[in-house]
PDB file of C-alpha atoms and ligand atoms in Angstrom:
ATOM      1  CA  UNK A   1      99.591 119.084 101.183  1.00 51.00           C
ATOM      2  CA  UNK A   2     102.637 117.710 102.832  1.00 55.00           C
ATOM      3  CA  UNK A   3     104.112 114.106 103.346  1.00 66.00           C
ATOM      4  CA  UNK A   4     104.356 114.667 107.101  1.00 86.00           C
ATOM      5  CA  UNK A   5     100.819 113.656 107.344  1.00 93.00           C
ATOM      6  CA  UNK A   6      99.365 110.292 106.536  1.00 95.00           C
ATOM      7  CA  UNK A   7      95.898 112.066 106.080  1.00 97.00           C
ATOM      8  CA  UNK A   8      95.186 115.525 105.723  1.00 97.00           C
ATOM      9  CA  UNK A   9      91.626 116.795 105.302  1.00 97.00           C
ATOM     10  CA  UNK A  10      90.333 120.375 104.303  1.00 97.00           C
ATOM     11  CA  UNK A  11      87.080 121.545 104.813  1.00 97.00           C
ATOM     12  CA  UNK A  12      85.337 118.397 104.107  1.00 97.00           C
ATOM     13  CA  UNK A  13      82.014 118.471 103.315  1.00 96.00           C
ATOM     14  CA  UNK A  14      79.451 115.949 102.549  1.00 96.00           C
ATOM     15  CA  UNK A  15      75.609 115.834 101.634  1.00 96.00           C
ATOM     16  CA  UNK A  16      73.869 112.650 100.103  1.00 93.00           C
ATOM     17  CA  UNK A  17      70.732 114.878  99.349  1.00 78.00           C
ATOM     18  CA  UNK A  18      71.929 117.284  97.025  1.00 79.00           C
ATOM     19  CA  UNK A  19      73.149 119.989  99.316  1.00 72.00           C
ATOM     20  CA  UNK A  20      70.425 120.505 102.034  1.00 81.00           C
ATOM     21  CA  UNK A  21      71.958 118.478 104.661  1.00 90.00           C
ATOM     22  CA  UNK A  22      75.506 118.241 105.368  1.00 93.00           C
ATOM     23  CA  UNK A  23      76.589 114.753 107.079  1.00 95.00           C
ATOM     24  CA  UNK A  24      80.124 116.385 107.492  1.00 96.00           C
ATOM     25  CA  UNK A  25      80.070 119.947 107.733  1.00 95.00           C
ATOM     26  CA  UNK A  26      83.690 121.540 107.419  1.00 96.00           C
ATOM     27  CA  UNK A  27      86.057 118.647 108.516  1.00 97.00           C
ATOM     28  CA  UNK A  28      89.626 120.018 109.024  1.00 97.00           C
ATOM     29  CA  UNK A  29      91.930 117.328 110.484  1.00 96.00           C
ATOM     30  CA  UNK A  30      95.551 116.186 110.059  1.00 95.00           C
ATOM     31  CA  UNK A  31      96.735 112.868 111.204  1.00 96.00           C
ATOM     32  CA  UNK A  32     100.418 112.715 111.526  1.00 93.00           C
ATOM     33  CA  UNK A  33     102.309 109.876 110.050  1.00 94.00           C
ATOM     34  CA  UNK A  34     103.095 107.029 112.558  1.00 94.00           C
ATOM     35  CA  UNK A  35     100.533 108.123 115.057  1.00 94.00           C
ATOM     36  CA  UNK A  36      97.853 105.889 116.744  1.00 95.00           C
ATOM     37  CA  UNK A  37      94.555 107.848 116.577  1.00 95.00           C
ATOM     38  CA  UNK A  38      91.162 107.258 117.998  1.00 95.00           C
ATOM     39  CA  UNK A  39      88.025 108.992 116.408  1.00 95.00           C
ATOM     40  CA  UNK A  40      85.083 109.134 118.972  1.00 93.00           C
ATOM     41  CA  UNK A  41      81.619 110.629 118.961  1.00 91.00           C
ATOM     42  CA  UNK A  42      77.961 109.847 119.120  1.00 88.00           C
ATOM     43  CA  UNK A  43      76.287 107.554 116.873  1.00 88.00           C
ATOM     44  CA  UNK A  44      75.432 109.156 113.672  1.00 90.00           C
ATOM     45  CA  UNK A  45      77.854 111.847 113.688  1.00 92.00           C
ATOM     46  CA  UNK A  46      79.546 110.824 110.499  1.00 93.00           C
ATOM     47  CA  UNK A  47      82.629 108.576 111.577  1.00 93.00           C
ATOM     48  CA  UNK A  48      81.970 105.822 109.290  1.00 91.00           C
ATOM     49  CA  UNK A  49      81.573 108.276 106.652  1.00 94.00           C
ATOM     50  CA  UNK A  50      84.691 110.322 107.195  1.00 96.00           C
ATOM     51  CA  UNK A  51      86.892 106.702 107.141  1.00 94.00           C
ATOM     52  CA  UNK A  52      84.929 106.096 103.613  1.00 93.00           C
ATOM     53  CA  UNK A  53      86.346 109.421 102.621  1.00 95.00           C
ATOM     54  CA  UNK A  54      89.707 108.558 103.458  1.00 95.00           C
ATOM     55  CA  UNK A  55      89.719 105.196 101.488  1.00 93.00           C
ATOM     56  CA  UNK A  56      87.997 106.998  98.544  1.00 92.00           C
ATOM     57  CA  UNK A  57      84.607 105.114  98.845  1.00 91.00           C
ATOM     58  CA  UNK A  58      82.765 108.283  99.072  1.00 93.00           C
ATOM     59  CA  UNK A  59      83.608 111.511  97.134  1.00 93.00           C
ATOM     60  CA  UNK A  60      83.493 114.783  98.953  1.00 95.00           C
ATOM     61  CA  UNK A  61      80.910 117.466  97.997  1.00 95.00           C
ATOM     62  CA  UNK A  62      83.191 119.928  98.880  1.00 95.00           C
ATOM     63  CA  UNK A  63      86.977 119.990 100.238  1.00 96.00           C
ATOM     64  CA  UNK A  64      89.903 117.918 100.111  1.00 96.00           C
ATOM     65  CA  UNK A  65      91.006 114.218 101.344  1.00 97.00           C
ATOM     66  CA  UNK A  66      94.685 113.833 101.149  1.00 96.00           C
ATOM     67  CA  UNK A  67      96.189 110.268 101.614  1.00 96.00           C
ATOM     68  CA  UNK A  68      99.890 110.056 101.919  1.00 93.00           C
ATOM     69  CA  UNK A  69     100.450 113.443  99.870  1.00 92.00           C
ATOM     70  CA  UNK A  70      98.229 112.492  97.311  1.00 93.00           C
ATOM     71  CA  UNK A  71      94.906 114.539  96.620  1.00 94.00           C
ATOM     72  CA  UNK A  72      92.124 111.868  96.215  1.00 94.00           C
ATOM     73  CA  UNK A  73      89.693 114.208  94.574  1.00 89.00           C
ATOM     74  CA  UNK A  74      92.378 114.538  91.468  1.00 90.00           C
ATOM     75  CA  UNK A  75      93.095 110.679  91.088  1.00 91.00           C
ATOM     76  CA  UNK A  76      91.619 108.397  88.670  1.00 91.00           C
ATOM     77  CA  UNK A  77      89.527 105.365  89.588  1.00 89.00           C
ATOM     78  CA  UNK A  78      92.605 102.950  88.795  1.00 90.00           C
ATOM     79  CA  UNK A  79      94.967 105.378  90.942  1.00 91.00           C
ATOM     80  CA  UNK A  80      92.162 105.185  93.748  1.00 91.00           C
ATOM     81  CA  UNK A  81      92.479 101.238  93.647  1.00 88.00           C
ATOM     82  CA  UNK A  82      96.386 101.147  93.672  1.00 88.00           C
ATOM     83  CA  UNK A  83      96.114 103.725  96.882  1.00 90.00           C
ATOM     84  CA  UNK A  84      93.677 101.640  98.599  1.00 89.00           C
ATOM     85  CA  UNK A  85      96.414  98.881  98.823  1.00 88.00           C
ATOM     86  CA  UNK A  86      98.221 101.194 101.448  1.00 92.00           C
ATOM     87  CA  UNK A  87      95.206 100.592 103.677  1.00 93.00           C
ATOM     88  CA  UNK A  88      94.521  97.450 105.897  1.00 92.00           C
ATOM     89  CA  UNK A  89      90.900  97.642 107.092  1.00 90.00           C
ATOM     90  CA  UNK A  90      89.399  95.430 110.132  1.00 88.00           C
ATOM     91  CA  UNK A  91      85.587  96.194 110.169  1.00 80.00           C
ATOM     92  CA  UNK A  92      83.333  95.256 113.122  1.00 73.00           C
ATOM     93  CA  UNK A  93      82.365  91.716 111.923  1.00 70.00           C
ATOM     94  CA  UNK A  94      85.987  90.799 110.326  1.00 68.00           C
ATOM     95  CA  UNK A  95      83.950  90.466 107.005  1.00 82.00           C
ATOM     96  CA  UNK A  96      86.154  87.261 106.584  1.00 90.00           C
ATOM     97  CA  UNK A  97      85.161  84.953 103.322  1.00 92.00           C
ATOM     98  CA  UNK A  98      83.049  81.986 105.185  1.00 92.00           C
ATOM     99  CA  UNK A  99      83.959  79.301 102.621  1.00 95.00           C
ATOM    100  CA  UNK A 100      87.810  79.869 102.729  1.00 95.00           C
ATOM    101  CA  UNK A 101      90.041  78.931 105.610  1.00 96.00           C
ATOM    102  CA  UNK A 102      91.689  81.219 107.800  1.00 96.00           C
ATOM    103  CA  UNK A 103      95.087  80.865 105.964  1.00 97.00           C
ATOM    104  CA  UNK A 104      93.344  81.137 102.514  1.00 96.00           C
ATOM    105  CA  UNK A 105      91.584  84.367 103.716  1.00 96.00           C
ATOM    106  CA  UNK A 106      94.755  86.148 104.705  1.00 95.00           C
ATOM    107  CA  UNK A 107      96.496  84.733 101.350  1.00 96.00           C
ATOM    108  CA  UNK A 108      93.501  85.998  99.364  1.00 94.00           C
ATOM    109  CA  UNK A 109      94.534  89.746  99.033  1.00 92.00           C
ATOM    110  CA  UNK A 110      98.246  88.877  98.580  1.00 94.00           C
ATOM    111  CA  UNK A 111      97.298  86.615  95.767  1.00 93.00           C
ATOM    112  CA  UNK A 112      95.027  89.071  94.054  1.00 90.00           C
ATOM    113  CA  UNK A 113      97.832  92.113  94.414  1.00 89.00           C
ATOM    114  CA  UNK A 114     101.104  90.301  94.406  1.00 90.00           C
ATOM    115  CA  UNK A 115     100.389  87.824  91.476  1.00 90.00           C
ATOM    116  CA  UNK A 116     103.839  87.537  90.506  1.00 95.00           C
ATOM    117  CA  UNK A 117     104.660  85.908  93.954  1.00 94.00           C
ATOM    118  CA  UNK A 118     105.087  82.038  93.916  1.00 95.00           C
ATOM    119  CA  UNK A 119     102.219  80.328  95.917  1.00 95.00           C
ATOM    120  CA  UNK A 120     104.802  79.014  98.533  1.00 95.00           C
ATOM    121  CA  UNK A 121     106.106  82.566  99.225  1.00 95.00           C
ATOM    122  CA  UNK A 122     102.548  83.572  99.782  1.00 96.00           C
ATOM    123  CA  UNK A 123     101.568  80.991 102.338  1.00 96.00           C
ATOM    124  CA  UNK A 124     104.588  82.011 104.147  1.00 96.00           C
ATOM    125  CA  UNK A 125     103.527  85.528 104.255  1.00 95.00           C
ATOM    126  CA  UNK A 126      99.823  84.709 105.168  1.00 96.00           C
ATOM    127  CA  UNK A 127     101.242  82.694 108.040  1.00 96.00           C
ATOM    128  CA  UNK A 128     103.578  85.360 109.139  1.00 94.00           C
ATOM    129  CA  UNK A 129     100.827  87.718 109.495  1.00 92.00           C
ATOM    130  CA  UNK A 130      98.820  85.342 111.429  1.00 95.00           C
ATOM    131  CA  UNK A 131     101.518  84.874 113.900  1.00 92.00           C
ATOM    132  CA  UNK A 132     101.732  88.400 114.311  1.00 88.00           C
ATOM    133  CA  UNK A 133      97.893  88.651 115.149  1.00 87.00           C
ATOM    134  CA  UNK A 134      98.533  86.208 117.755  1.00 88.00           C
ATOM    135  CA  UNK A 135      96.790  83.121 115.758  1.00 92.00           C
ATOM    136  CA  UNK A 136      97.835  79.919 116.740  1.00 93.00           C
ATOM    137  CA  UNK A 137      98.825  77.435 113.911  1.00 95.00           C
ATOM    138  CA  UNK A 138      96.556  74.661 114.836  1.00 95.00           C
ATOM    139  CA  UNK A 139      93.521  77.238 113.791  1.00 95.00           C
ATOM    140  CA  UNK A 140      95.180  78.227 110.099  1.00 96.00           C
ATOM    141  CA  UNK A 141      92.927  75.559 108.429  1.00 96.00           C
ATOM    142  CA  UNK A 142      89.834  75.946 110.085  1.00 96.00           C
ATOM    143  CA  UNK A 143      86.888  78.166 108.405  1.00 95.00           C
ATOM    144  CA  UNK A 144      85.861  81.305 110.062  1.00 92.00           C
ATOM    145  CA  UNK A 145      82.552  79.592 111.372  1.00 92.00           C
ATOM    146  CA  UNK A 146      84.698  77.194 113.404  1.00 93.00           C
ATOM    147  CA  UNK A 147      86.555  80.245 115.249  1.00 90.00           C
ATOM    148  CA  UNK A 148      85.499  82.203 118.339  1.00 85.00           C
ATOM    149  CA  UNK A 149      84.801  85.586 118.334  1.00 83.00           C
ATOM    150  CA  UNK A 150      88.494  86.694 119.415  1.00 84.00           C
ATOM    151  CA  UNK A 151      90.212  84.380 116.700  1.00 88.00           C
ATOM    152  CA  UNK A 152      87.991  85.674 113.903  1.00 89.00           C
ATOM    153  CA  UNK A 153      89.333  89.416 114.821  1.00 86.00           C
ATOM    154  CA  UNK A 154      92.609  88.182 114.937  1.00 89.00           C
ATOM    155  CA  UNK A 155      92.364  86.213 111.372  1.00 92.00           C
ATOM    156  CA  UNK A 156      90.637  89.748 110.118  1.00 91.00           C
ATOM    157  CA  UNK A 157      93.479  91.831 111.539  1.00 89.00           C
ATOM    158  CA  UNK A 158      95.856  89.147 109.680  1.00 92.00           C
ATOM    159  CA  UNK A 159      94.161  89.717 106.648  1.00 93.00           C
ATOM    160  CA  UNK A 160      94.406  93.705 107.171  1.00 90.00           C
ATOM    161  CA  UNK A 161      97.980  93.377 107.384  1.00 90.00           C
ATOM    162  CA  UNK A 162      98.368  91.146 104.402  1.00 91.00           C
ATOM    163  CA  UNK A 163      99.945  93.947 101.967  1.00 90.00           C
ATOM    164  CA  UNK A 164     102.070  95.500 104.732  1.00 88.00           C
ATOM    165  CA  UNK A 165      99.598  98.719 105.040  1.00 92.00           C
ATOM    166  CA  UNK A 166     101.083 102.185 105.774  1.00 93.00           C
ATOM    167  CA  UNK A 167      97.331 102.877 107.459  1.00 95.00           C
ATOM    168  CA  UNK A 168      95.393 100.670 109.404  1.00 94.00           C
ATOM    169  CA  UNK A 169      91.781 101.614 109.684  1.00 94.00           C
ATOM    170  CA  UNK A 170      89.418  99.974 112.377  1.00 92.00           C
ATOM    171  CA  UNK A 171      86.040 100.673 112.278  1.00 89.00           C
ATOM    172  CA  UNK A 172      84.391  99.896 115.870  1.00 87.00           C
ATOM    173  CA  UNK A 173      86.634  97.071 116.362  1.00 84.00           C
ATOM    174  CA  UNK A 174      84.980  95.969 119.892  1.00 83.00           C
ATOM    175  CA  UNK A 175      81.366  97.135 119.576  1.00 79.00           C
ATOM    176  CA  UNK A 176      79.338  94.385 120.518  1.00 76.00           C
ATOM    177  CA  UNK A 177      82.251  92.323 122.271  1.00 78.00           C
ATOM    178  CA  UNK A 178      82.466  91.380 126.065  1.00 81.00           C
ATOM    179  CA  UNK A 179      84.837  93.153 128.281  1.00 83.00           C
ATOM    180  CA  UNK A 180      87.362  90.607 128.222  1.00 83.00           C
ATOM    181  CA  UNK A 181      87.181  90.372 124.593  1.00 80.00           C
ATOM    182  CA  UNK A 182      87.349  94.203 124.271  1.00 85.00           C
ATOM    183  CA  UNK A 183      90.440  94.379 126.317  1.00 86.00           C
ATOM    184  CA  UNK A 184      92.145  91.547 124.003  1.00 84.00           C
ATOM    185  CA  UNK A 185      91.558  93.613 120.882  1.00 85.00           C
ATOM    186  CA  UNK A 186      92.272  96.924 122.492  1.00 89.00           C
ATOM    187  CA  UNK A 187      95.764  95.225 123.433  1.00 89.00           C
ATOM    188  CA  UNK A 188      96.035  93.727 119.847  1.00 86.00           C
ATOM    189  CA  UNK A 189      95.716  97.283 118.133  1.00 90.00           C
ATOM    190  CA  UNK A 190      98.393  98.669 120.312  1.00 91.00           C
ATOM    191  CA  UNK A 191     100.820  95.920 120.092  1.00 88.00           C
ATOM    192  CA  UNK A 192     100.191  95.974 116.153  1.00 88.00           C
ATOM    193  CA  UNK A 193     100.729  99.432 116.126  1.00 91.00           C
ATOM    194  CA  UNK A 194     103.904  99.129 118.140  1.00 89.00           C
ATOM    195  CA  UNK A 195     105.066  96.158 115.984  1.00 85.00           C
ATOM    196  CA  UNK A 196     104.257  97.843 112.411  1.00 81.00           C
ATOM    197  CA  UNK A 197     107.086 100.465 112.599  1.00 80.00           C
ATOM    198  CA  UNK A 198     106.058 103.780 110.974  1.00 84.00           C
ATOM    199  CA  UNK A 199     102.613 102.547 110.205  1.00 90.00           C
ATOM    200  CA  UNK A 200      99.853 105.028 110.834  1.00 95.00           C
ATOM    201  CA  UNK A 201      96.774 103.494 112.991  1.00 95.00           C
ATOM    202  CA  UNK A 202      92.997 104.953 113.184  1.00 96.00           C
ATOM    203  CA  UNK A 203      90.360 103.672 115.234  1.00 94.00           C
ATOM    204  CA  UNK A 204      86.706 104.562 115.171  1.00 92.00           C
ATOM    205  CA  UNK A 205      85.430 103.789 118.902  1.00 88.00           C
ATOM    206  CA  UNK A 206      82.326 104.471 121.033  1.00 81.00           C
ATOM    207  CA  UNK A 207      84.652 103.329 123.837  1.00 81.00           C
ATOM    208  CA  UNK A 208      86.056 106.106 125.250  1.00 83.00           C
ATOM    209  CA  UNK A 209      88.123 104.574 128.097  1.00 82.00           C
ATOM    210  CA  UNK A 210      89.777 102.387 125.311  1.00 82.00           C
ATOM    211  CA  UNK A 211      90.591 105.631 123.489  1.00 87.00           C
ATOM    212  CA  UNK A 212      92.127 106.954 126.291  1.00 87.00           C
ATOM    213  CA  UNK A 213      94.086 103.866 126.899  1.00 87.00           C
ATOM    214  CA  UNK A 214      95.332 103.092 123.513  1.00 88.00           C
ATOM    215  CA  UNK A 215      95.053 106.737 121.681  1.00 81.00           C
ATOM    216  CA  UNK A 216      97.968 109.364 121.859  1.00 86.00           C
ATOM    217  CA  UNK A 217      95.819 111.521 119.456  1.00 93.00           C
ATOM    218  CA  UNK A 218      91.977 111.631 119.977  1.00 95.00           C
ATOM    219  CA  UNK A 219      89.654 113.350 117.614  1.00 96.00           C
ATOM    220  CA  UNK A 220      86.030 113.872 118.712  1.00 95.00           C
ATOM    221  CA  UNK A 221      83.142 114.351 116.117  1.00 95.00           C
ATOM    222  CA  UNK A 222      79.934 116.068 116.706  1.00 94.00           C
ATOM    223  CA  UNK A 223      77.302 116.866 114.044  1.00 91.00           C
ATOM    224  CA  UNK A 224      79.997 116.518 111.185  1.00 93.00           C
ATOM    225  CA  UNK A 225      82.668 118.736 112.706  1.00 95.00           C
ATOM    226  CA  UNK A 226      85.643 118.067 114.754  1.00 97.00           C
ATOM    227  CA  UNK A 227      84.652 119.341 118.227  1.00 96.00           C
ATOM    228  CA  UNK A 228      87.998 118.565 119.824  1.00 95.00           C
ATOM    229  CA  UNK A 229      91.567 117.017 118.959  1.00 95.00           C
ATOM    230  CA  UNK A 230      94.114 116.398 121.625  1.00 94.00           C
ATOM    231  CA  UNK A 231      95.720 113.921 123.955  1.00 93.00           C
ATOM    232  CA  UNK A 232      93.552 112.210 126.484  1.00 92.00           C
ATOM    233  CA  UNK A 233      94.744 115.042 129.174  1.00 92.00           C
ATOM    234  CA  UNK A 234      93.380 117.455 126.692  1.00 94.00           C
ATOM    235  CA  UNK A 235      89.680 115.877 126.908  1.00 93.00           C
ATOM    236  CA  UNK A 236      89.910 115.299 130.668  1.00 92.00           C
ATOM    237  CA  UNK A 237      90.494 118.963 131.138  1.00 93.00           C
ATOM    238  CA  UNK A 238      88.083 120.410 128.422  1.00 94.00           C
ATOM    239  CA  UNK A 239      85.488 122.869 129.374  1.00 94.00           C
ATOM    240  CA  UNK A 240      83.388 121.782 126.263  1.00 94.00           C
ATOM    241  CA  UNK A 241      79.943 120.735 127.395  1.00 93.00           C
ATOM    242  CA  UNK A 242      79.697 117.799 124.869  1.00 91.00           C
ATOM    243  CA  UNK A 243      82.989 116.660 125.649  1.00 91.00           C
ATOM    244  CA  UNK A 244      82.784 116.725 129.481  1.00 92.00           C
ATOM    245  CA  UNK A 245      79.314 114.777 129.032  1.00 90.00           C
ATOM    246  CA  UNK A 246      80.845 112.373 126.796  1.00 87.00           C
ATOM    247  CA  UNK A 247      83.948 111.806 129.327  1.00 87.00           C
ATOM    248  CA  UNK A 248      81.759 111.470 132.446  1.00 86.00           C
ATOM    249  CA  UNK A 249      79.450 108.972 130.414  1.00 83.00           C
ATOM    250  CA  UNK A 250      82.384 107.020 129.770  1.00 78.00           C
ATOM    251  CA  UNK A 251      84.168 107.231 133.023  1.00 75.00           C
ATOM    252  CA  UNK A 252      81.133 105.781 134.672  1.00 73.00           C
ATOM    253  CA  UNK A 253      80.763 102.788 132.492  1.00 66.00           C
ATOM    254  CA  UNK A 254      83.856 101.264 133.817  1.00 57.00           C
TER     255      UNK A 254
HETATM  256  N1  LIG B 301      75.332 106.276 101.995  1.00 67.16           N
HETATM  257  C1  LIG B 301      74.708 107.244 102.734  1.00 67.16           C
HETATM  258  N2  LIG B 301      73.227 107.779 102.055  1.00 67.16           N
HETATM  259  C2  LIG B 301      72.700 108.873 102.797  1.00 67.16           C
HETATM  260  N3  LIG B 301      72.730 109.021 104.292  1.00 67.16           N
HETATM  261  C3  LIG B 301      73.916 108.363 104.732  1.00 67.16           C
HETATM  262  C4  LIG B 301      74.762 107.311 104.077  1.00 67.16           C
HETATM  263  N4  LIG B 301      76.090 107.156 104.602  1.00 67.16           N
HETATM  264  C5  LIG B 301      75.732 107.443 105.837  1.00 67.16           C
HETATM  265  N5  LIG B 301      74.500 108.442 105.942  1.00 67.16           N
HETATM  266  C6  LIG B 301      74.064 109.110 107.047  1.00 67.16           C
HETATM  267  O1  LIG B 301      74.967 109.780 107.268  1.00 67.16           O
HETATM  268  C7  LIG B 301      75.048 110.080 109.092  1.00 67.16           C
HETATM  269  C8  LIG B 301      76.628 109.529 109.509  1.00 67.16           C
HETATM  270  O2  LIG B 301      76.502 108.053 109.478  1.00 67.16           O
HETATM  271  P1  LIG B 301      77.924 107.262 109.871  1.00 67.16           P
HETATM  272  O3  LIG B 301      77.602 105.950 109.512  1.00 67.16           O
HETATM  273  O4  LIG B 301      79.148 108.240 109.679  1.00 67.16           O
HETATM  274  O5  LIG B 301      77.489 107.550 111.635  1.00 67.16           O
HETATM  275  P2  LIG B 301      78.632 107.162 112.663  1.00 67.16           P
HETATM  276  O6  LIG B 301      79.105 108.231 113.375  1.00 67.16           O
HETATM  277  O7  LIG B 301      79.846 106.139 112.083  1.00 67.16           O
HETATM  278  O8  LIG B 301      77.633 106.047 113.549  1.00 67.16           O
HETATM  279  P3  LIG B 301      77.651 104.926 114.548  1.00 67.16           P
HETATM  280  O9  LIG B 301      78.482 105.526 115.777  1.00 67.16           O
HETATM  281  O10 LIG B 301      76.216 104.552 114.782  1.00 67.16           O
HETATM  282  O11 LIG B 301      78.511 103.979 113.542  1.00 67.16           O
HETATM  283  C9  LIG B 301      73.845 109.336 109.444  1.00 67.16           C
HETATM  284  O12 LIG B 301      72.928 110.134 109.484  1.00 67.16           O
HETATM  285  C10 LIG B 301      73.689 108.320 108.417  1.00 67.16           C
HETATM  286  O13 LIG B 301      72.014 108.217 108.059  1.00 67.16           O
HETATM  287 MG1  LIG B 302      79.897 103.918 112.257  1.00 67.16          MG
END
């Protein structure tokens, strides 16, 4: 396994019921360091299950998942916990702590994992990450419940960035948002990727046009396998029937 790839997956299979049905059925996937990859596919094709394997939250039934050159299968739980600090994750609902302010939410992981830092330094880092996510200072002391949907996303992103992750994971960051907010979040992902030099971004999305707009590397999953990996133009010129259907449907939506 090389270090040229942020993530390397070899023949990953996963069944939840002791072997009969495979949700992931032989995934081979290499995600280059520094790339922005979008994973697309119909609902239930295993996208979230795949992300959970990258984080080591699920164990493969067969196969290997390597993150930053380390094979997760051979890691102890304590090393897995350390490796998870290399990830920043933004879930669909931003998953903020409701009873902590925006600033406290972002400071939380820094406090947890960098205990040696003085409190004032932690606040400074949290403020920097919030500014980087486009959050205005006037919102720093608000509770998540007092924020608009877009602001909550920015706060969630700032928290995902808190520990300077090598890899940023976004699971359906725009599902359920209106078109204007969707575009804002897409741009935020792109800008963040460009600002975080050398970091790798992986976005799971239903939105094909966004995938084409932000992704250099697009991966389509189907029935637990990689159907096609390539550039947006590889997708547009593909003869595969399922890819064509997905592309036609995606193009019609806009
Ligand atoms: N913990 C689990 N136990 C059993 N089955 C599971 C578990 N997690 C996921 N699955 C099954 O794995 C399949 C893939 O689920 P997954 O959540 O990865 O889909 P997805 O591609 O992310 O879909 P969506 O686009 O709707 O989010 C589904 O059939 C789901 O029911
Ligand atoms: Mg999912």
